[in-house]
GROMACS .gro file of C-alpha atoms in nm:
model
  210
    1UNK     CA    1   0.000   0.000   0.000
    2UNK     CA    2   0.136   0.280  -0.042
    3UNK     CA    3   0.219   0.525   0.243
    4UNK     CA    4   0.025   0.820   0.269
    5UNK     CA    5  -0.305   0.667   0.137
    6UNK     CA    6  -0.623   0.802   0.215
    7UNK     CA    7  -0.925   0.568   0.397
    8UNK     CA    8  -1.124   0.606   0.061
    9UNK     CA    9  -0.854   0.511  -0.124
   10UNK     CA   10  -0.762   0.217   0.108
   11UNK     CA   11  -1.088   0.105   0.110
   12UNK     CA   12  -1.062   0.076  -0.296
   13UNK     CA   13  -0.782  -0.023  -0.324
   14UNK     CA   14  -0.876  -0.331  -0.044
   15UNK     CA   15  -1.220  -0.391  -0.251
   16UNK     CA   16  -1.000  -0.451  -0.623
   17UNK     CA   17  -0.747  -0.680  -0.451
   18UNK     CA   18  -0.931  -0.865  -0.214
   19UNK     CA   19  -1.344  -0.851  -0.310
   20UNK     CA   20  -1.396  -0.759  -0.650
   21UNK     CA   21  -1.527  -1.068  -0.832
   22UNK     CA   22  -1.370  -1.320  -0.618
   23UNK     CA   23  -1.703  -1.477  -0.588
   24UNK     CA   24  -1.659  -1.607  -0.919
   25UNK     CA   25  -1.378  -1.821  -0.766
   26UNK     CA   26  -1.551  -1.922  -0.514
   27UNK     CA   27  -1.848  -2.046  -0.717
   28UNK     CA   28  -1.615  -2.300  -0.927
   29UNK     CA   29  -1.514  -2.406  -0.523
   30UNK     CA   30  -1.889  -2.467  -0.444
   31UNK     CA   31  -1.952  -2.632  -0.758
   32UNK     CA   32  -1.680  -2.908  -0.710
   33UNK     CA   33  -1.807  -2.965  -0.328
   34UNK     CA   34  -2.178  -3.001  -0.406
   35UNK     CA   35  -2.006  -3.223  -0.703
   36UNK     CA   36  -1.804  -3.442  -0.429
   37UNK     CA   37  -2.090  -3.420  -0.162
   38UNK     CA   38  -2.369  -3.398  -0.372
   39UNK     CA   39  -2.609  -3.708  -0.192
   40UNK     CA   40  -2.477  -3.584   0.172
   41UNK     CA   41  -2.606  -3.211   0.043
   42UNK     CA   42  -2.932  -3.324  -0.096
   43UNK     CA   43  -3.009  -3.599   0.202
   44UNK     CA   44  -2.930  -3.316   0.455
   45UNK     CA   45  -3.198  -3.042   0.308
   46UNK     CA   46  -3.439  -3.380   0.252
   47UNK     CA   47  -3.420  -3.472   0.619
   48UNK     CA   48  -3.426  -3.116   0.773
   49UNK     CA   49  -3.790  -3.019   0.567
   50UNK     CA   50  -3.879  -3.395   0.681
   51UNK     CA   51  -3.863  -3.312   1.056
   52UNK     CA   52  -4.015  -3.012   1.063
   53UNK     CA   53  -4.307  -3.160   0.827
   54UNK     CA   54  -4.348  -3.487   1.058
   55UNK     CA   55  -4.351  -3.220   1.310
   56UNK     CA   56  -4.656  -3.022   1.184
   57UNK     CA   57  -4.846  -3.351   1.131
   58UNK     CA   58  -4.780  -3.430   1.531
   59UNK     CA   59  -4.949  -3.035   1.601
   60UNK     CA   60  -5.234  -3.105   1.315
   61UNK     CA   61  -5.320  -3.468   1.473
   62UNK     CA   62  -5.313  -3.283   1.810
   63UNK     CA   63  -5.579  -3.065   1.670
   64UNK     CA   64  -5.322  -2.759   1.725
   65UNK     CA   65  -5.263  -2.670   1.383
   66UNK     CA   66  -5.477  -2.615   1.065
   67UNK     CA   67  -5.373  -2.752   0.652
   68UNK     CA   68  -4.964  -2.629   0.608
   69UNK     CA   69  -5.024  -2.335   0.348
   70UNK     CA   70  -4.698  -2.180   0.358
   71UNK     CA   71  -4.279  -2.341   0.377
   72UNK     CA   72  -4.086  -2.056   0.423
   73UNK     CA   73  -3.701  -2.083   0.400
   74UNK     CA   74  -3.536  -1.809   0.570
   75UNK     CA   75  -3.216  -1.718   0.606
   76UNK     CA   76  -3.050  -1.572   0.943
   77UNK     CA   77  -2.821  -1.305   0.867
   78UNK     CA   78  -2.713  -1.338   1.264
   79UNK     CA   79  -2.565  -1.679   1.194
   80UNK     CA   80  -2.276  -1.490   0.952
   81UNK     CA   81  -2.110  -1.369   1.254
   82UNK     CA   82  -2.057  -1.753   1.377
   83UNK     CA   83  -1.969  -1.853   1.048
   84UNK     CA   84  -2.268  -2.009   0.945
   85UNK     CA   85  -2.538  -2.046   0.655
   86UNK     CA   86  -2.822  -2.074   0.869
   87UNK     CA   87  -3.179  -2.153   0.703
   88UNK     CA   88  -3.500  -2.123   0.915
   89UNK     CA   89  -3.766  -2.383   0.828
   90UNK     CA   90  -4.113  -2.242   0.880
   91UNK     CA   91  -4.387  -2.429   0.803
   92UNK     CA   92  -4.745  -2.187   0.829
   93UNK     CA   93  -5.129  -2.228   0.787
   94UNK     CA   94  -5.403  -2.030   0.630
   95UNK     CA   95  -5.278  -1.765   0.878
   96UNK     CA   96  -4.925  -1.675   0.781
   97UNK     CA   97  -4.734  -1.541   1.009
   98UNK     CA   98  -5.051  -1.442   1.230
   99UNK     CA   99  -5.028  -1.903   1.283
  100UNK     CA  100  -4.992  -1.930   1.683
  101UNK     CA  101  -4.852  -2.245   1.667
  102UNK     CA  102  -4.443  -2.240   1.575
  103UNK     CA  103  -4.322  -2.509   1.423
  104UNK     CA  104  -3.997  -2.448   1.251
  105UNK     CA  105  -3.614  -2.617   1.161
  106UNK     CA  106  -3.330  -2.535   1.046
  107UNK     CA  107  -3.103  -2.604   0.750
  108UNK     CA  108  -2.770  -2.525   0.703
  109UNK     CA  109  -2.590  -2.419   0.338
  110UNK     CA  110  -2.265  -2.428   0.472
  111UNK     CA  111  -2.073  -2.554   0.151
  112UNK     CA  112  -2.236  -2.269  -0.055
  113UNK     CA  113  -2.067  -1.993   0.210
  114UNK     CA  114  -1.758  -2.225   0.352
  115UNK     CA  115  -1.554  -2.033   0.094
  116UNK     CA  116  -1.679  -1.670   0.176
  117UNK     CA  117  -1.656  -1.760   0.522
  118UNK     CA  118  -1.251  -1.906   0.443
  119UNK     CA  119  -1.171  -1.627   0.205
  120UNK     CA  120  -1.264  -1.336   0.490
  121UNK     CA  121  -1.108  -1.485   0.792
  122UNK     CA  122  -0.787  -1.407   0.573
  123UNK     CA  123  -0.905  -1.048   0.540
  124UNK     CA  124  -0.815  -0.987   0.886
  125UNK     CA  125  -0.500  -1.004   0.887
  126UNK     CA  126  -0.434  -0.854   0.501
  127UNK     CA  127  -0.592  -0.510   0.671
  128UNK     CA  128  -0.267  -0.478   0.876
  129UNK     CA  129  -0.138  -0.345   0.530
  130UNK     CA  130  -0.380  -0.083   0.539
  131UNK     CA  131  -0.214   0.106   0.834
  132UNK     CA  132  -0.607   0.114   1.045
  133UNK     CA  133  -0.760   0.246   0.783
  134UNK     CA  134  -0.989  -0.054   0.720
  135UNK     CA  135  -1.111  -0.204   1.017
  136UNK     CA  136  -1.245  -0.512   1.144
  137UNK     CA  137  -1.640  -0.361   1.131
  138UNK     CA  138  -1.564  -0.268   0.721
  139UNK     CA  139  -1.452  -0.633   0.636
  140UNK     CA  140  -1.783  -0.751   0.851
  141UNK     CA  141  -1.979  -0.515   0.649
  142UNK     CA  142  -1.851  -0.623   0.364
  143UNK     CA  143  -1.871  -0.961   0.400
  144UNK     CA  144  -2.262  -0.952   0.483
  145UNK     CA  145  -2.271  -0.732   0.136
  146UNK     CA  146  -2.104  -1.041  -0.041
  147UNK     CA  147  -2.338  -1.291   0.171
  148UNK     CA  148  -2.637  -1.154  -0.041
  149UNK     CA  149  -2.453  -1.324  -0.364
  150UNK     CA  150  -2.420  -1.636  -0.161
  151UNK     CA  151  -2.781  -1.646  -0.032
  152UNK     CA  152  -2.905  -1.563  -0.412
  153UNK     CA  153  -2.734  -1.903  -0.497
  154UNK     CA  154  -2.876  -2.127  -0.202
  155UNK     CA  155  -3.227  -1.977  -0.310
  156UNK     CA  156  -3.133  -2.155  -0.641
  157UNK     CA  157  -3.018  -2.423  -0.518
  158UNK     CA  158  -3.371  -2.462  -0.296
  159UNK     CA  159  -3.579  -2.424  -0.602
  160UNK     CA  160  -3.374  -2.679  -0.805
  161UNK     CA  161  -3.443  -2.948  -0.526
  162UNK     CA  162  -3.848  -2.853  -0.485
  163UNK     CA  163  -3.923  -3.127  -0.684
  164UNK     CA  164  -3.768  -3.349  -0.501
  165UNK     CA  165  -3.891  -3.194  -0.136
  166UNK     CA  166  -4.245  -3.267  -0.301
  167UNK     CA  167  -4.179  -3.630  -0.259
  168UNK     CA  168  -4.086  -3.633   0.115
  169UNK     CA  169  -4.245  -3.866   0.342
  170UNK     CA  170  -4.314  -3.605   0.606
  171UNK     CA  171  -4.408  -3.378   0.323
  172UNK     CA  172  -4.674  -3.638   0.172
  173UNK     CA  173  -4.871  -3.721   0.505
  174UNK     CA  174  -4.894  -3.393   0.657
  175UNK     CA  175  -5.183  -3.188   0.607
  176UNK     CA  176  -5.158  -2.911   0.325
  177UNK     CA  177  -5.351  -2.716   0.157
  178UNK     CA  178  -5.346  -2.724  -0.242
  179UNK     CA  179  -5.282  -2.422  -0.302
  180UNK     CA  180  -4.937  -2.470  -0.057
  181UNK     CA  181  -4.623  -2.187  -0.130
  182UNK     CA  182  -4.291  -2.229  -0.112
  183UNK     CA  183  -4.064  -1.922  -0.047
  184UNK     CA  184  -3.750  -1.855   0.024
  185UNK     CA  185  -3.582  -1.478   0.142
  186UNK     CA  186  -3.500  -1.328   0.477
  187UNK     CA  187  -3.651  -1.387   0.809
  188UNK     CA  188  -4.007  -1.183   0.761
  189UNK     CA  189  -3.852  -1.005   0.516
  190UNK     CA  190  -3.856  -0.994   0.103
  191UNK     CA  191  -3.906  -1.317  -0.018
  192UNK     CA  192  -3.947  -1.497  -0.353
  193UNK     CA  193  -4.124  -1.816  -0.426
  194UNK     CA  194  -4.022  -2.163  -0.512
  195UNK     CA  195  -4.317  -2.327  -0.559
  196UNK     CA  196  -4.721  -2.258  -0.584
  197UNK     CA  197  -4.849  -1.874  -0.730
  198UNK     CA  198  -4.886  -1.556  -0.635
  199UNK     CA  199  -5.267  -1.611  -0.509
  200UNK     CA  200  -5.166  -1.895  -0.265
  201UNK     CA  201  -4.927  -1.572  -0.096
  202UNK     CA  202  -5.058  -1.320   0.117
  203UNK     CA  203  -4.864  -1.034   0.122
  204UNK     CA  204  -5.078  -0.744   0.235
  205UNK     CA  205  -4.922  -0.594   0.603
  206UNK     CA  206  -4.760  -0.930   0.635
  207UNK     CA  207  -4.436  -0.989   0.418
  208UNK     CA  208  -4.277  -0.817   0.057
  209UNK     CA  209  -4.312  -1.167  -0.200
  210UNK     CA  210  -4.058  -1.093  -0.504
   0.00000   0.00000   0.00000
């Protein structure tokens, strides 16, 4: 770097060395994992939406929970500070998000942000070059500015395996309605859907549906 650099100009000069289209490596890295670990990846999403689905049947049989018209896959921003790709499982009736009863799991898309999560711990100690003029709270901000890249591609990956979701055993005996969503986005937040239309998604005062 060189000496008498600015913050603004640290800052871009840190974003074209060290940000700047390095997801593209990264995606070639997540592509030859799900490649490698491809049945471990797909059983692990199939067994997380089966648990919380066999769960929903034990609240319906209990009389505690109405037809499933809503799966929404959300993910947890909060887990990026742990390093983790943390996926909420929500599984809703007729009454969105207004549904008293929770029933929810968790997924995790670690080997889609394993190599954001690798290529930033490194960041901390490159910004020693930058004489404190990027700090540890930039590369954190930065990183959760990448994440949204990441997240874009598990929401892909998610609709690529509906299909096969469709077919679970939890999936098949619990009570839905027919008119059941899939979505996928941030925790109450936008979201975009997977499966079903836009008249089997309330929206109004509730959630933003993409």
């Amino acid at each position: 770097m060189r000496p008498m650099m600015d913050r603004e100009t640290a800052l871009g000069d840190f974003l074209a060395k060290h940000i700047i289209d390095r997801w593209q490596e990264d995606l070639l890295v997540i592509n030859d994992v799900y490649t490698e670990s491809r049945i471990q990846i797909e059983k692990s999403l199939a067994e997380a939406v089966d648990r919380v689905c066999m769960e929903a049947l034990k609240f319906q049989q209990q009389g505690l929970k109405g037809d499933i018209q809503y799966i929404y896959f959300s993910w947890l921003r909060s887990s990026m500070l742990e390093q983790r790709a943390e996926y909420r499982i929500d599984l809703y009736d007729e009454k969105w998000f207004l549904d008293p009863v929770e029933c929810a799991g968790s997924w995790r898309a670690d080997f889609i942000f394993d190599p954001l999560f690798k290529r930033f711990s490194g960041l901390s100690q490159v910004k020693n070059d930058y004489a404190r003029k990027i700090t540890q709270m930039d590369i954190e901000r930065i990183m959760q500015i990448e994440a949204v890249r990441y997240h874009i591609f598990a929401v892909e990956y998610l609709r690529s395996e509906v299909a096969s979701l469709l077919e679970g055993k939890g999936y098949v005996q619990m009570g839905k309605k027919a008119e059941i969503a899939i979505l996928a986005g941030e925790y109450r937040d936008q979201s975009e859907i997977l499966h079903g239309g836009p008249e089997s998604v309330q929206t109004e005062g509730e959630a933003g549906v993409s």
